[in-house]
Tab-separated table of C-alpha atoms in Angstrom:
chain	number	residue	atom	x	y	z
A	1069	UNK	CA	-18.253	7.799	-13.260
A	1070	UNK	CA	-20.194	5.157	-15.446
A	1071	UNK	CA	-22.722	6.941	-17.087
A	1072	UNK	CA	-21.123	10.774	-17.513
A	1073	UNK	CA	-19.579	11.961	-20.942
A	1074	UNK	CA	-16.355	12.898	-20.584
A	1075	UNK	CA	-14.707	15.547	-23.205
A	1076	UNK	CA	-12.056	14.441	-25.425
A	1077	UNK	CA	-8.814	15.437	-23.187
A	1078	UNK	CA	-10.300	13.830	-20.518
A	1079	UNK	CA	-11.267	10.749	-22.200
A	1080	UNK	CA	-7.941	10.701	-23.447
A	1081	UNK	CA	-6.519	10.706	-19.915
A	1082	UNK	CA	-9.171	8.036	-18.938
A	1083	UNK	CA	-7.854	5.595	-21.714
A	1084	UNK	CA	-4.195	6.183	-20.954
A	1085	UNK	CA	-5.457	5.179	-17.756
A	1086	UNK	CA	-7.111	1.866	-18.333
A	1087	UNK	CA	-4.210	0.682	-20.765
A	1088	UNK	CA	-1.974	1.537	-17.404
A	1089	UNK	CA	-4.062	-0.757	-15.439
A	1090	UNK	CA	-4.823	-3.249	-18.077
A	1091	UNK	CA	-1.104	-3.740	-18.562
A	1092	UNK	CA	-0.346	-4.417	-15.166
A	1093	UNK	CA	-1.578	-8.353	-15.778
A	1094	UNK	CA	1.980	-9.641	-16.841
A	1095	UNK	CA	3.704	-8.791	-13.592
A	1096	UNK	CA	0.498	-9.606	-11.589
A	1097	UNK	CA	0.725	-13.052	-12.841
A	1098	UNK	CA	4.339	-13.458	-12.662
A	1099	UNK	CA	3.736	-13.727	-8.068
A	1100	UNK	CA	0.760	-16.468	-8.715
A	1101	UNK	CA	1.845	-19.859	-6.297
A	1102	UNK	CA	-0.159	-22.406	-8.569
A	1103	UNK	CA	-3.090	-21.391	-10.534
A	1104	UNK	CA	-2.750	-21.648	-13.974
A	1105	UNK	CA	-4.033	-21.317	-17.445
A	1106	UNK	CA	-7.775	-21.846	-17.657
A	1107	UNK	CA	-8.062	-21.438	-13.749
A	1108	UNK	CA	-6.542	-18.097	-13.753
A	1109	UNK	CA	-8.854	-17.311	-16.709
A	1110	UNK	CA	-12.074	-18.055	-14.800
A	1111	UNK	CA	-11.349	-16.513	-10.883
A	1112	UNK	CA	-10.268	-13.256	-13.212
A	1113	UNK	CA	-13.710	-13.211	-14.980
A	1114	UNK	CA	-15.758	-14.178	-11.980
A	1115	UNK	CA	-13.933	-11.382	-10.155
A	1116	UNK	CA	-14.519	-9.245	-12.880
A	1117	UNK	CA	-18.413	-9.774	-12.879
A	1118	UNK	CA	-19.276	-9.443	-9.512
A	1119	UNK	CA	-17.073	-6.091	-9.449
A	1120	UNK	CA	-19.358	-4.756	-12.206
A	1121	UNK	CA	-22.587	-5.782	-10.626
A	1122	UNK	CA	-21.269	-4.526	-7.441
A	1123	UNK	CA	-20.285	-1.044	-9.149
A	1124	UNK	CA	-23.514	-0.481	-10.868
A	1125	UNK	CA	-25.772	-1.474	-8.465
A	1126	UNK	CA	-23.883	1.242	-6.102
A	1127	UNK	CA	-24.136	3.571	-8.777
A	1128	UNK	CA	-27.594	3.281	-10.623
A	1129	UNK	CA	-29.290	0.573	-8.097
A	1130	UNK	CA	-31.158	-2.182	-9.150
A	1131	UNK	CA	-32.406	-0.604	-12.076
A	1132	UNK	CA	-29.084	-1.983	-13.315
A	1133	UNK	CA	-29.995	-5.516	-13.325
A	1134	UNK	CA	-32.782	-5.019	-15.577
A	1135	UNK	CA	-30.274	-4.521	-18.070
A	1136	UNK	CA	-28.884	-7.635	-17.588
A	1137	UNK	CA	-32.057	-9.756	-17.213
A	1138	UNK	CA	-33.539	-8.466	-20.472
A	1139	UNK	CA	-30.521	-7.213	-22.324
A	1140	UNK	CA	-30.752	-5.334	-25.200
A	1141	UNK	CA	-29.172	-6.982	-28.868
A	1142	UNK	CA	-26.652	-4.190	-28.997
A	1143	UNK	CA	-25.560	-4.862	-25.280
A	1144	UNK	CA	-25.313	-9.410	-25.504
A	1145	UNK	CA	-23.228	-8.723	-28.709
A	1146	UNK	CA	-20.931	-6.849	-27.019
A	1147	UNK	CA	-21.078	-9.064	-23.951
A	1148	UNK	CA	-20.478	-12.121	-26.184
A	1149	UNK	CA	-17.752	-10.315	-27.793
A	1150	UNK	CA	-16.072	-9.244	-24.213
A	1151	UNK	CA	-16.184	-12.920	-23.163
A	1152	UNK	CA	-14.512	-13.888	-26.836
A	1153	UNK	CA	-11.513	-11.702	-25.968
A	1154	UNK	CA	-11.668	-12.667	-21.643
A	1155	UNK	CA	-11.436	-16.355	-23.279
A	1156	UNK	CA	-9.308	-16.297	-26.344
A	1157	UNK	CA	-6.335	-14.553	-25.179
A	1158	UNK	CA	-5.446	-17.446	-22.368
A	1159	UNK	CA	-6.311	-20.246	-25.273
A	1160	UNK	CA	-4.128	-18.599	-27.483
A	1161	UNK	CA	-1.549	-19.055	-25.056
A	1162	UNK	CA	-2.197	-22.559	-24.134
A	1163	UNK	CA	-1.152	-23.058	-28.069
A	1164	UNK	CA	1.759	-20.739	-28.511
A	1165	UNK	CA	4.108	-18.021	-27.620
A	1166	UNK	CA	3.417	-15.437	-25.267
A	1167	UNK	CA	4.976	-13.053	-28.320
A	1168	UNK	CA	3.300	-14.478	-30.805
A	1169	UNK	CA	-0.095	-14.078	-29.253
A	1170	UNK	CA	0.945	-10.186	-28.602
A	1171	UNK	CA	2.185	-9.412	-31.804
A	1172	UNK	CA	-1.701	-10.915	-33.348
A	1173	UNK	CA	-3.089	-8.170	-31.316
A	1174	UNK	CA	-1.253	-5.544	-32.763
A	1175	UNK	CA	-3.768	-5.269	-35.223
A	1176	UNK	CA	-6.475	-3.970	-33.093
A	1177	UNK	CA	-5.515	-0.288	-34.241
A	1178	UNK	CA	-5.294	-1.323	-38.366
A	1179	UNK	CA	-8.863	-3.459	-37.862
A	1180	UNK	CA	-10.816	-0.654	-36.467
A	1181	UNK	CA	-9.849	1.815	-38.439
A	1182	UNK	CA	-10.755	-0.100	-41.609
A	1183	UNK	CA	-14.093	-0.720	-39.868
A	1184	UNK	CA	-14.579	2.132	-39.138
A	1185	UNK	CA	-13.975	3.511	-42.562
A	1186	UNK	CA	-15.938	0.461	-44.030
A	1187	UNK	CA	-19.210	-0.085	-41.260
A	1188	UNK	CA	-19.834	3.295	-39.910
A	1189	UNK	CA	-18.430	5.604	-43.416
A	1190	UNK	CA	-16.536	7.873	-41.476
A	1191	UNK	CA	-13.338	9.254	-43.029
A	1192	UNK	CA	-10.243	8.577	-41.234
A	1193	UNK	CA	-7.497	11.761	-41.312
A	1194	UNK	CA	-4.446	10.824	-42.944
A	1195	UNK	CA	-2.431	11.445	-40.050
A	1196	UNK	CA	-4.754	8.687	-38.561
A	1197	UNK	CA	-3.833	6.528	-40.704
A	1198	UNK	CA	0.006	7.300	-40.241
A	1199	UNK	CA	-0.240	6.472	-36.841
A	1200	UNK	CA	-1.730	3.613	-36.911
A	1201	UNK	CA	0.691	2.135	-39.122
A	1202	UNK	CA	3.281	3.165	-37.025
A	1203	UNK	CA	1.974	1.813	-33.976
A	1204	UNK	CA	1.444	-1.370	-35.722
A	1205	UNK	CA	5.232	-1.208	-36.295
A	1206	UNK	CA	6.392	-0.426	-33.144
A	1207	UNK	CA	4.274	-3.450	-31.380
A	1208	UNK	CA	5.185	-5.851	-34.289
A	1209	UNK	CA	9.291	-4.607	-33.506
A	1210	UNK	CA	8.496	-5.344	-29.750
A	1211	UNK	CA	7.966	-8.910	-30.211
A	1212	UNK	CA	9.230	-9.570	-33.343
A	1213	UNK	CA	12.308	-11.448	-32.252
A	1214	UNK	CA	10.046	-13.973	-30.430
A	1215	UNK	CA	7.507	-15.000	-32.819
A	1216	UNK	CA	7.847	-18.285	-34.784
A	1217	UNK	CA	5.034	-19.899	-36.426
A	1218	UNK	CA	7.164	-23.444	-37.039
A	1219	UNK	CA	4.180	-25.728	-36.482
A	1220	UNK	CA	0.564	-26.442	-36.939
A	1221	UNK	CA	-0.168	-25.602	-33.117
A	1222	UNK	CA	1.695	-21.822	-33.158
A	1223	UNK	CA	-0.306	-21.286	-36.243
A	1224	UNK	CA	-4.037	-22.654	-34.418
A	1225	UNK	CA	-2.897	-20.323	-31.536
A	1226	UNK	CA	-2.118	-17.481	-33.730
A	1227	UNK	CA	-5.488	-18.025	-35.307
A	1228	UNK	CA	-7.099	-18.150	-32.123
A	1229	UNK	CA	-5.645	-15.221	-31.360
A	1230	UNK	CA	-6.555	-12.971	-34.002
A	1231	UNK	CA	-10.017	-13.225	-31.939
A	1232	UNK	CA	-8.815	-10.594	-30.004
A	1233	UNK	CA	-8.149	-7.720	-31.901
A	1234	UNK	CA	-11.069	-8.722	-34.178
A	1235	UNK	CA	-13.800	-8.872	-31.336
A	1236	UNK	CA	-11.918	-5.613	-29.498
A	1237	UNK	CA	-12.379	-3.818	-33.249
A	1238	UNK	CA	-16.041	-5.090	-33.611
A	1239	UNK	CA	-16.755	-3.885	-29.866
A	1240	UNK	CA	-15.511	-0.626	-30.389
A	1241	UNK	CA	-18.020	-0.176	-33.625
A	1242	UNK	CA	-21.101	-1.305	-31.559
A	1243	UNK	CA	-19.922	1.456	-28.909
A	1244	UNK	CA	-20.085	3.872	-31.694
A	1245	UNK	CA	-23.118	2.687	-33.286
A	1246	UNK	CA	-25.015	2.022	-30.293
A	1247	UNK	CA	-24.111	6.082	-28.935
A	1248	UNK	CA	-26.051	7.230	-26.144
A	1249	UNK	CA	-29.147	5.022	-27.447
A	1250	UNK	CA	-27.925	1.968	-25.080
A	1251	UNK	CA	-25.639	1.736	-21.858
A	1252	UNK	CA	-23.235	-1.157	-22.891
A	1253	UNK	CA	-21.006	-0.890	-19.322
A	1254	UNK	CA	-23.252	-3.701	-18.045
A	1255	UNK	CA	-22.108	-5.877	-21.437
A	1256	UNK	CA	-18.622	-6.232	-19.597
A	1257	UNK	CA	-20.507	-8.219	-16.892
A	1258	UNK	CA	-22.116	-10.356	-19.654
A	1259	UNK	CA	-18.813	-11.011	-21.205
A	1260	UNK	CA	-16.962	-11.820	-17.482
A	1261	UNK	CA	-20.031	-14.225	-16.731
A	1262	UNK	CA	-19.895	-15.791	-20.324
A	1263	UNK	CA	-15.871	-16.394	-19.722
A	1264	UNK	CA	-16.547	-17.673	-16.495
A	1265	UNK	CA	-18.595	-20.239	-17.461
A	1266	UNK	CA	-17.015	-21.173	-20.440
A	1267	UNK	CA	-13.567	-21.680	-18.188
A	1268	UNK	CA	-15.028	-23.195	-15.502
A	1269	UNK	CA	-15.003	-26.806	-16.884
A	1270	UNK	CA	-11.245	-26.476	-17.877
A	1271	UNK	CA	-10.305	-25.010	-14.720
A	1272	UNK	CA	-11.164	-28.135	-12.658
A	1273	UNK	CA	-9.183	-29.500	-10.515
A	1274	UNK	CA	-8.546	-25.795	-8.897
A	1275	UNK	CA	-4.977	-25.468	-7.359
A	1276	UNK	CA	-5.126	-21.825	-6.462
A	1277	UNK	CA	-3.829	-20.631	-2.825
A	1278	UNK	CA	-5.471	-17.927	-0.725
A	1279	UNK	CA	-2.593	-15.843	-2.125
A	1280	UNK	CA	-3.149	-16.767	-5.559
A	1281	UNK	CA	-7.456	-15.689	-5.403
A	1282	UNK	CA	-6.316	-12.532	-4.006
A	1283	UNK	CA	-4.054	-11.729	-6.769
A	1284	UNK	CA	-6.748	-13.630	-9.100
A	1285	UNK	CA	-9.166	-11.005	-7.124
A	1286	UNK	CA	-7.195	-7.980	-8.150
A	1287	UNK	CA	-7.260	-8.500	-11.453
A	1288	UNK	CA	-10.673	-9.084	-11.916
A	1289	UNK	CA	-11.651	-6.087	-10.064
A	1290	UNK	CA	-8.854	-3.767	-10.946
A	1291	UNK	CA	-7.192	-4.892	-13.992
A	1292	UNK	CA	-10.024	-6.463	-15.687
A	1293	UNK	CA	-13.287	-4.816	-14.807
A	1294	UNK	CA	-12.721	-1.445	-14.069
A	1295	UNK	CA	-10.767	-0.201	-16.783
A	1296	UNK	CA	-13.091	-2.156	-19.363
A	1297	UNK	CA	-16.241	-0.254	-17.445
A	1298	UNK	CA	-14.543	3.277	-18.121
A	1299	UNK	CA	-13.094	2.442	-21.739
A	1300	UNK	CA	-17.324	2.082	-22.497
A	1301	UNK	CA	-17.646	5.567	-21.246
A	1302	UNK	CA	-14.661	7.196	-22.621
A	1303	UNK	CA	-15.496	5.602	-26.301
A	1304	UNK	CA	-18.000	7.729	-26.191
A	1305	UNK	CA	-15.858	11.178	-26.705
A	1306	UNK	CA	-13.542	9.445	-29.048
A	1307	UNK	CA	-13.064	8.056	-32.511
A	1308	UNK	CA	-12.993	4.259	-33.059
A	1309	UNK	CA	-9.468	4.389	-34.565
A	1310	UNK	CA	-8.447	6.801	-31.005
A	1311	UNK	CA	-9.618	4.597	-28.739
A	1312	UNK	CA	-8.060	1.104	-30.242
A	1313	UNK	CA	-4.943	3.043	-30.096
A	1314	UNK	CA	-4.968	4.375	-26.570
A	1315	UNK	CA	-5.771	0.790	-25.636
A	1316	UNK	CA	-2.574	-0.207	-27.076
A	1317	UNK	CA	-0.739	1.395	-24.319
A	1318	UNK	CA	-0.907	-1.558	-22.551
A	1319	UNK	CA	1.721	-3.812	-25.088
A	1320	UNK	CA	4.317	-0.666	-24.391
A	1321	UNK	CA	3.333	-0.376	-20.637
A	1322	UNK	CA	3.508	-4.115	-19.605
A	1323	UNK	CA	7.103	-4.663	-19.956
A	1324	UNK	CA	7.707	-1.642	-17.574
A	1325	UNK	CA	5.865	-2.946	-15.199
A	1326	UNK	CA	7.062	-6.104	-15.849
A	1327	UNK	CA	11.065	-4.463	-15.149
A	1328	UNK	CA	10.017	-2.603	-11.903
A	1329	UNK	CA	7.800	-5.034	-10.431
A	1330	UNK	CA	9.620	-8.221	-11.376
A	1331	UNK	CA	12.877	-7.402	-12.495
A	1332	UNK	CA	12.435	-8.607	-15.817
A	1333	UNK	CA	14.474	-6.120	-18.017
A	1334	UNK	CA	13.237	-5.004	-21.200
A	1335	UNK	CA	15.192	-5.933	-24.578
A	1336	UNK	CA	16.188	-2.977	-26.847
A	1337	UNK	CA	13.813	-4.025	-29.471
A	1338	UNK	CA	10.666	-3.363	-26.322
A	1339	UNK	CA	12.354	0.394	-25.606
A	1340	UNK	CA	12.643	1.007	-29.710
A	1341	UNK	CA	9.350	-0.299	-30.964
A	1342	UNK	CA	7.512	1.170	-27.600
A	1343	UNK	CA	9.358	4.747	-28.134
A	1344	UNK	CA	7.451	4.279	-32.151
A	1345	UNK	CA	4.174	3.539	-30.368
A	1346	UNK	CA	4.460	6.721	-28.036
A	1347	UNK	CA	5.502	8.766	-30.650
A	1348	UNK	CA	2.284	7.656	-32.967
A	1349	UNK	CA	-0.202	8.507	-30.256
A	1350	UNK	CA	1.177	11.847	-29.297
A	1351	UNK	CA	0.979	12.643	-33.516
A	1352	UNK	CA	-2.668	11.334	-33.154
A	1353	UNK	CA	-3.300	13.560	-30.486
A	1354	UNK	CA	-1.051	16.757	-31.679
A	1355	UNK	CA	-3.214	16.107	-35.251
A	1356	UNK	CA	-6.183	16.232	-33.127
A	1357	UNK	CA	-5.491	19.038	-31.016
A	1358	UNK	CA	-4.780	21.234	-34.077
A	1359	UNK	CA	-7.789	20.115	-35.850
A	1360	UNK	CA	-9.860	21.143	-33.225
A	1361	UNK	CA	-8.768	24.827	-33.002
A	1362	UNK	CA	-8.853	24.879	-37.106
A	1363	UNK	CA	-12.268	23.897	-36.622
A	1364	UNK	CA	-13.030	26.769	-34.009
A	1365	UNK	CA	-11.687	29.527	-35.807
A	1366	UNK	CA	-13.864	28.543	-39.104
A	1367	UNK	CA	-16.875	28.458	-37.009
C-alpha cells in the first residue's frame, strides 16, 4: 500500500480519499470532554507516529527504521515541514478565528502551482490554472463571512497560519523532486515526532479523559497518519498543482461531516463556495482525462 505506484485514476481516488478522512477532524473534535488546544495537538501527533512506525515496520520490517535513524536530507525536510503544518495549524488557532485560519489555507492550490511553475519549470495547463483560481474562490466564499483581521493578534495568527499552505506547497515539491530516488512516507513520522515534542511542554497540565485519548487516538491513526502516508504515495502519479487541489477536499468535506455528525448546519455561503470547489476539480480532471487520450492518439 506504501511503497506501490498507483496510476493516475487511482491516485485520484486515493486523494479524494485522504481529504475525506482528513476532514473528518472538525466533528471528531467537536465530542472531546476536556483536552484542548496544545494537548489535543500533541496525543494527535504521538498517535500519529507510532501508527506510522507501526505500519511500516508491518509492511517493510525493520529495514524501515533505518530510514529514520539516518534519514536522508530530502526525507528531515519534509519531516520538519510535516511537523510545521501538525504544529502551526492549532497555534494559529490559539490566535484567531477558526475561519480565518481556513481561509489562509486556501492558498495551498495558488502556492504550488506557482512553485511548481517557478522550482521544478514545469508548465501548468491553462485549465490548471482556471481551476485553481476557482477553487481559491470557492474556499475564500466559504469562510469569507467569518474572517476579520481587527487586531494585531488575528493578524499574528493569520501569519502563523500561512505556514500551512506554504510548508504543504514546499512538501509537495520535495515529493516531486525527490521521485522514486527516496521513500519520504517515513518523513510523516519525523514530522508527528517533531510536533509531539514541540507540544508537549504546552500541553502540561494534561486534562484529557479515557474518552478524550481514544478520540485523540483516532485521529492520529486515522485522520492524521494514514491519509498523510498514502497522499506520499499517490503524489507520485500526480502533478503538484493536482494533488494540492485534491487535498482541498477536506475545507468542502468538513462542514458535511460537521452537519451529519454534529448537527451543525452548513451556511449557504459553505454549499455555494463548496459547489465552486467541486466544480474546479472535476474541470481539472475532465482537462486531464481529455489530454490524456489527445496524447494517445498522437502517439
Amino acid at each position: 500500500m506504501f511503497t506501490r505506484r498507483y496510476s493516475r485514476p487511482a491516485a485520484v481516488a486515493v486523494m479524494i480519499f485522504c481529504a475525506l478522512l482528513w476532514s473528518t477532524a472538525g466533528v471528531l473534535t467537536r465530542h472531546l470532554d476536556a483536552a484542548r488546544s496544545f494537548e489535543v495537538t500533541f496525543w494527535r501527533s504521538a498517535f500519529c507516529a507510532v501508527f506510522v512506525i507501526l505500519a511500516l515496520l508491518a509492511t517493510r520490517g525493520h529495514e524501515a527504521l533505518t530510514a529514520l535513524r539516518r534519514p536522508s536530507r530530502s526525507l528531515l525536510v519534509s519531516g520538519l515541514l510535516w511537523g510545521a503544518m501538525f504544529t502551526s495549524f492549532m497555534i494559529a488557532l490559539t490566535l484567531t478565528s477558526t475561519s480565518n485560519t481556513l481561509v489562509v489555507s486556501c492558498a495551498s492550490p495558488l502556492l504550488t502551482a506557482l512553485l511548481t511553475w517557478v522550482v521544478l519549470r514545469e508548465p501548468i495547463a491553462g485549465a490548471t490554472w482556471l481551476a485553481i483560481v476557482l477553487a481559491v474562490a470557492g474556499m475564500a466564499w466559504i469562510f469569507s463571512g467569518g474572517v476579520q483581521a481587527g487586531s494585531a493578534r488575528d493578524v499574528l495568527g493569520m501569519c502563523i497560519a500561512f505556514v500551512v499552505p506554504l510548508a504543504s506547497a514546499i512538501n509537495v515539491i520535495v515529493f516531486k523532486r525527490s521521485g522514486h530516488a527516496v521513500d519520504l512516507v517515513p518523513a510523516v513520522c519525523l514530522g508527528a515526532s517533531f510536533s509531539a515534542l514541540l507540544m508537549l511542554p504546552f500541553a502540561f497540565p494534561f486534562q484529557a479523559t479515557l474518552h478524550d485519548v481514544q478520540i485523540l487516538g483516532v485521529l492520529g491513526c486515522f485522520q492524521l497518519a494514514l491519509p498523510c502516508m498514502l497522499m506520499v504515495v499517490a503524489a507520485r502519479s500526480l502533478s503538484a498543482p493536482q494533488v494540492s487541489l485534491l487535498a482541498e477536499l477536506e475545507v468542502v468535506l468538513g462542514p458535511l461531516w460537521a452537519w451529519l455528525g454534529a448537527s451543525e448546519v452548513p451556511t449557504l455561503a459553505t454549499l455555494q463556495g463548496g459547489a465552486v470547489v467541486i466544480a474546479a476539480l472535476l474541470l481539472n480532471e475532465l482537462h486531464g482525462v481529455y489530454a490524456n487520450r489527445q496524447r494517445m492518439q498522437v502517439a
